[in-house]
Coordinates of N, CA and C in Angstrom, one line a residue:
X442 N -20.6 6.8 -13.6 CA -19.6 7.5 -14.4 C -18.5 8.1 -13.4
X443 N -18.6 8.0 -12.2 CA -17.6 8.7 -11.0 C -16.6 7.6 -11.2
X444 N -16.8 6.3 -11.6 CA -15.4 5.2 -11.7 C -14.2 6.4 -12.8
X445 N -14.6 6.9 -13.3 CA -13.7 7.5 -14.4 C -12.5 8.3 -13.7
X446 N -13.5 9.5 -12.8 CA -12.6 10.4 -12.2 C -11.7 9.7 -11.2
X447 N -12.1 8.8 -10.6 CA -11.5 7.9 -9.1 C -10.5 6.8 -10.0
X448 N -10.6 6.2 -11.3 CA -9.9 5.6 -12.0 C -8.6 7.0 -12.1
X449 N -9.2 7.7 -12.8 CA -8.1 8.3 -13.6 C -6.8 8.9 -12.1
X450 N -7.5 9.0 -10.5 CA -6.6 9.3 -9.7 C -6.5 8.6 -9.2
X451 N -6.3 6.9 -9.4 CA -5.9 6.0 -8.7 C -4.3 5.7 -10.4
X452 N -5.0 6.0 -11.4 CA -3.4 5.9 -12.1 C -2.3 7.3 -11.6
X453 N -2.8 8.3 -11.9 CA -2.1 9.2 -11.1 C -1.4 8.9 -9.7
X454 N -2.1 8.1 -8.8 CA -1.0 7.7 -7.6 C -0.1 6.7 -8.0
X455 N -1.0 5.8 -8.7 CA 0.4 4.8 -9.1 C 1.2 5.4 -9.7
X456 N 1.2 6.2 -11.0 CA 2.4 6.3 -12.0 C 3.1 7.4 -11.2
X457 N 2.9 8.0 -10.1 CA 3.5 8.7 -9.1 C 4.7 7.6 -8.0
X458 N 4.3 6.7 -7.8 CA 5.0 6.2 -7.0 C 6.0 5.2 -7.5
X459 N 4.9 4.9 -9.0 CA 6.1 3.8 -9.8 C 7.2 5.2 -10.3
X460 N 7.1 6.1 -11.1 CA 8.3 7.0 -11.0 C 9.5 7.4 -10.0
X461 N 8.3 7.5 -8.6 CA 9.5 7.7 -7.5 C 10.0 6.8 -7.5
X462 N 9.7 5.6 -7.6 CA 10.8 4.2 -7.5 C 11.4 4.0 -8.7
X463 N 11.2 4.5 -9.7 CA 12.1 4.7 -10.9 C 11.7 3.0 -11.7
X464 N 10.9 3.3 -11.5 CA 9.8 1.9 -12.1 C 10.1 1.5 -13.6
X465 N 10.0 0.9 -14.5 CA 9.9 0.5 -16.0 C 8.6 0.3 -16.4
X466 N 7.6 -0.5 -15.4 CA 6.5 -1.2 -15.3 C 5.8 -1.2 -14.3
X467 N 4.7 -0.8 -14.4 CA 3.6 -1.8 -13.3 C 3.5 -2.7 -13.5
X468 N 3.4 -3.6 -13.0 CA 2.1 -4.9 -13.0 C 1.6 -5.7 -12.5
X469 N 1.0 -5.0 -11.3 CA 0.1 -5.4 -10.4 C 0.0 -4.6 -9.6
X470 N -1.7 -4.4 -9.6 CA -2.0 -2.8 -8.7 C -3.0 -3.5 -7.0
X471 N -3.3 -3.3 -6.1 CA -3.9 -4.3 -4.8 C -4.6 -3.2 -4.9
X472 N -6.0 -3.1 -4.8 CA -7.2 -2.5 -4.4 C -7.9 -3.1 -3.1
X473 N -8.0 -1.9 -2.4 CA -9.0 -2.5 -1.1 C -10.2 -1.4 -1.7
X474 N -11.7 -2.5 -1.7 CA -12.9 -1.8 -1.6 C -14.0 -2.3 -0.7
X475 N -14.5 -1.4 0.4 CA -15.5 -1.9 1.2 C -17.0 -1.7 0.0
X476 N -17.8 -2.8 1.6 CA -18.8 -3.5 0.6 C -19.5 -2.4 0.4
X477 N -19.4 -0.8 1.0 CA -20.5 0.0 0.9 C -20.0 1.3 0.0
X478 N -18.7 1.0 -0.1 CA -17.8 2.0 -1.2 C -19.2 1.7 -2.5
X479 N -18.9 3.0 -3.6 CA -20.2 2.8 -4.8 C -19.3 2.2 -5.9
X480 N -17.9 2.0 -5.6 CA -16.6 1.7 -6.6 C -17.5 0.0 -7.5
X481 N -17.4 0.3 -8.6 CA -17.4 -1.1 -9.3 C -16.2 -1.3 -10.0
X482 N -16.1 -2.9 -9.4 CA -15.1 -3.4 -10.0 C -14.5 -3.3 -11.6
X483 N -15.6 -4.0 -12.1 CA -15.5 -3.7 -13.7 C -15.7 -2.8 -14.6
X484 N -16.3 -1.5 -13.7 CA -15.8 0.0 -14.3 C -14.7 0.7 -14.2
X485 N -13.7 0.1 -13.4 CA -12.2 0.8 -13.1 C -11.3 -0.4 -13.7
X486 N -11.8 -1.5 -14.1 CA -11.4 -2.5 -15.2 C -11.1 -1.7 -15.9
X487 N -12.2 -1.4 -16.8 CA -12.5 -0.6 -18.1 C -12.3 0.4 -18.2
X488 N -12.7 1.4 -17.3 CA -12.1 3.1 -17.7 C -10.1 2.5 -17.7
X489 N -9.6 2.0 -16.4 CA -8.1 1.5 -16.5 C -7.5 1.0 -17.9
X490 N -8.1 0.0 -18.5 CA -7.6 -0.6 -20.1 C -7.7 0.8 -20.6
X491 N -8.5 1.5 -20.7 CA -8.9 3.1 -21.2 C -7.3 4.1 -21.5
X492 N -7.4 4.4 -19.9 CA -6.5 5.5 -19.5 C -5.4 4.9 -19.1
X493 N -4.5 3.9 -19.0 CA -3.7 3.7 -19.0 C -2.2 3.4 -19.8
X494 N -3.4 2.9 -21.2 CA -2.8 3.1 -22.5 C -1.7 3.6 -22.6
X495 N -0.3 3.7 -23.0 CA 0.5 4.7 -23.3 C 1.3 4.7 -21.9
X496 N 1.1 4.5 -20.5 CA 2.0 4.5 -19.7 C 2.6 3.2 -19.4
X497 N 3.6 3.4 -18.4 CA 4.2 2.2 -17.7 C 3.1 1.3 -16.7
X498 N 1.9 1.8 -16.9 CA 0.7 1.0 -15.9 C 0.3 0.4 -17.3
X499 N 0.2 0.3 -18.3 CA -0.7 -0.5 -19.3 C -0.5 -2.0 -19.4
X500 N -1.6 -2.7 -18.8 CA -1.7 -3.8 -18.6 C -1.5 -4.6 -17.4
X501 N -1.6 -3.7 -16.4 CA -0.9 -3.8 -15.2 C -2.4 -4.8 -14.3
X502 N -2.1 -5.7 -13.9 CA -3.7 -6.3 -13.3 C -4.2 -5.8 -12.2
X503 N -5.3 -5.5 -12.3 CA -5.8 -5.0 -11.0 C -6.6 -6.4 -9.7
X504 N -6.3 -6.4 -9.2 CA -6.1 -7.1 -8.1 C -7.7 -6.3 -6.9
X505 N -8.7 -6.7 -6.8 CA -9.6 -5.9 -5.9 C -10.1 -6.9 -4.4
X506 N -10.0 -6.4 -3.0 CA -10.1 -6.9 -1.9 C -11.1 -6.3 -1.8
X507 N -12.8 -7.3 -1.7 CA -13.5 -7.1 -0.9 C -13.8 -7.1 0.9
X508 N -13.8 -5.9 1.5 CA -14.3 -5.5 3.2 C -15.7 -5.8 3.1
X509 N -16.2 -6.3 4.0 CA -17.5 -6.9 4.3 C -18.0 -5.3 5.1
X510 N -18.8 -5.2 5.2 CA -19.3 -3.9 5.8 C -19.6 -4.4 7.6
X511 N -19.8 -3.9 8.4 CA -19.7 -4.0 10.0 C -19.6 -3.1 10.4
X512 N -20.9 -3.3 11.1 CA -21.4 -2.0 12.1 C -21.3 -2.2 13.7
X513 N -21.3 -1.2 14.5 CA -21.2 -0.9 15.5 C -22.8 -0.5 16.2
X514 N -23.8 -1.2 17.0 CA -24.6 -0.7 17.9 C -24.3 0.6 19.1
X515 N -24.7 1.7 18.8 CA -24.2 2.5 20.0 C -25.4 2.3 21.6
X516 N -26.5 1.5 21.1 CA -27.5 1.1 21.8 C -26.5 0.2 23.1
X517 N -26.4 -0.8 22.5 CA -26.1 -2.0 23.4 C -24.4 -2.2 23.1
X518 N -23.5 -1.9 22.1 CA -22.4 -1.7 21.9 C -22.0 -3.0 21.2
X519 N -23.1 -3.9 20.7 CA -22.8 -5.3 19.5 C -21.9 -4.5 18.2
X520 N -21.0 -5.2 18.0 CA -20.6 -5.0 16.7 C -21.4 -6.5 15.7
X521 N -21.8 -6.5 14.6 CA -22.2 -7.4 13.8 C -21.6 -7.1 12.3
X522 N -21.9 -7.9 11.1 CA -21.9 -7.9 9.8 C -23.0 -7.4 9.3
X523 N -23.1 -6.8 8.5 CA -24.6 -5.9 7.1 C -24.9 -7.3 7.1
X524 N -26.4 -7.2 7.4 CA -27.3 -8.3 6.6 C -28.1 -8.0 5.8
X525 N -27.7 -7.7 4.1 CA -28.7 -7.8 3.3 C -29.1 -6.0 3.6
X526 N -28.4 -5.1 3.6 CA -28.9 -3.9 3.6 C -30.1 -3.1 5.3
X527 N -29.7 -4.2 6.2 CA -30.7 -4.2 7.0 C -29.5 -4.0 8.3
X528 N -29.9 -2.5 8.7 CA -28.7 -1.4 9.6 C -29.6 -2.1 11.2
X529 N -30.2 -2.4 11.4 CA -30.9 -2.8 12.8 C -29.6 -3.9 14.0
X530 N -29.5 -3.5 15.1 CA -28.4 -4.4 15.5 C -29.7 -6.1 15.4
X531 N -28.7 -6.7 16.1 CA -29.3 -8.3 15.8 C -29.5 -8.9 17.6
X532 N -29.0 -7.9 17.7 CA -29.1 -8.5 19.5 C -30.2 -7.4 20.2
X533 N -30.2 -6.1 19.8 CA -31.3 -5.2 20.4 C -32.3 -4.8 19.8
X534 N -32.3 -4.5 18.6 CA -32.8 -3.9 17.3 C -32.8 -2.7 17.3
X535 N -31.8 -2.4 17.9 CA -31.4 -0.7 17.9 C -31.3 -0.1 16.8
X536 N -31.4 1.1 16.7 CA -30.8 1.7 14.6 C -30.0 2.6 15.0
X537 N -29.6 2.8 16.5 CA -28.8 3.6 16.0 C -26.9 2.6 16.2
X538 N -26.7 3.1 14.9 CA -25.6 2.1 14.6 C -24.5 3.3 13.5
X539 N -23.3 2.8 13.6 CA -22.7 3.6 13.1 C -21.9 2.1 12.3
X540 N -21.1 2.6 10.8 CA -20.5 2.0 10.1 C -18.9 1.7 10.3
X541 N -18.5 0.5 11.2 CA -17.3 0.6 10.9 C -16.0 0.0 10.1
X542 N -16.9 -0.7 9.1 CA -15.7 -1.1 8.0 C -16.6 -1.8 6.9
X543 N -16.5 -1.5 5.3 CA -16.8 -1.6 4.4 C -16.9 -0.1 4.0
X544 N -16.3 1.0 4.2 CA -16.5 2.4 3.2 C -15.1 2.6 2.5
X545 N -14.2 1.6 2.5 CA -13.3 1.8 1.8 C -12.6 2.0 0.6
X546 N -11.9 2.7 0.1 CA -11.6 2.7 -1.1 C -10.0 3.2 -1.3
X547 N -9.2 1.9 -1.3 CA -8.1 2.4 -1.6 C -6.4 1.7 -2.0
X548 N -5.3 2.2 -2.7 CA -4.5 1.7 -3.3 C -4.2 1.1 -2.2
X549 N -3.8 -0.4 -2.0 CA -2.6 -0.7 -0.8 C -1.5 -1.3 -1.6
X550 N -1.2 -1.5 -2.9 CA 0.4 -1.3 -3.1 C 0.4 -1.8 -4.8
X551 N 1.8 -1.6 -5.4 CA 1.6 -1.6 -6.1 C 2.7 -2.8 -6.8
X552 N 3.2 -3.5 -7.2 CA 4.4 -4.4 -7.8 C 4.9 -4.0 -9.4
X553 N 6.4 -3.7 -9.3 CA 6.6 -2.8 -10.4 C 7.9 -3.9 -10.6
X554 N 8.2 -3.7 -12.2 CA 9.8 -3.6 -12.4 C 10.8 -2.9 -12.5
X555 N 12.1 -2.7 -11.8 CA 12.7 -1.9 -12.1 C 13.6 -2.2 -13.0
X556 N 14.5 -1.0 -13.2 CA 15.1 -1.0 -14.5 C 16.3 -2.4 -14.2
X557 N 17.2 -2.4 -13.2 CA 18.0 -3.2 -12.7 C 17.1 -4.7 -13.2
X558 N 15.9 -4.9 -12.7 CA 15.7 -6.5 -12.7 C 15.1 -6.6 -14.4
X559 N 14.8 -5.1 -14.7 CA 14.7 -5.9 -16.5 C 16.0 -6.1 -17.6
X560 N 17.1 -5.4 -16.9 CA 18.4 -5.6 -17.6 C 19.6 -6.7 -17.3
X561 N 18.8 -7.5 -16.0 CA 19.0 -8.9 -16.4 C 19.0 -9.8 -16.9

């Protein structure tokens, strides 16, 4: 149910930035989500068709970039890929490991019309 609230402020940044650009339209929003983000795809599909209704974002495609998740060994200093939920490095079997890419979650841009290219 958190896709709702994180939906409803990912339209809030867009229809913030499509305004400042004096937008007509969205249509096309880029999502970056790492693999360990809790974000589902097809719940910010769906709350989006939802709440966007009624603005200049309705019908706008969402576009989503999966981050592979990759960790850092602080043991031996291996960086590797998530295997399967399994935090152990692959070269020491260290645990202690810190996460450095798949926690992401976020707008990286958005493709709008403006008024000039629809009064063409």
């Amino acid at each position: 149910m958190h896709e709702l609230s994180v939906t409803q402020s990912l339209l809030k940044l867009v229809l913030h930035h499509a305004e400042k650009s004096e937008a007509v339209r969205v249509r096309t929003i880029n999502i970056v989500v790492g693999q360990l983000s809790s974000i589902v795809d097809d719940s910010i599909q769906f709350y989006w068709d939802m709440i966007a209704d009624g603005t200049i974002a309705k019908g706008a495609l969402l576009n989503f970039t999966r981050i592979p998740a990759k960790l850092h060994c602080n043991d031996c200093g291996h960086d590797f890929a998530l295997n399967e939920q399994d935090y152990a490095c692959p070269q020491c079997g260290g645990i202690k490991v810190i996460v450095t890419a798949g926690e992401e979650f976020y707008l990286d841009s958005i493709d709008v019309d403006l008024q000039e290219a629809v009064s063409n």
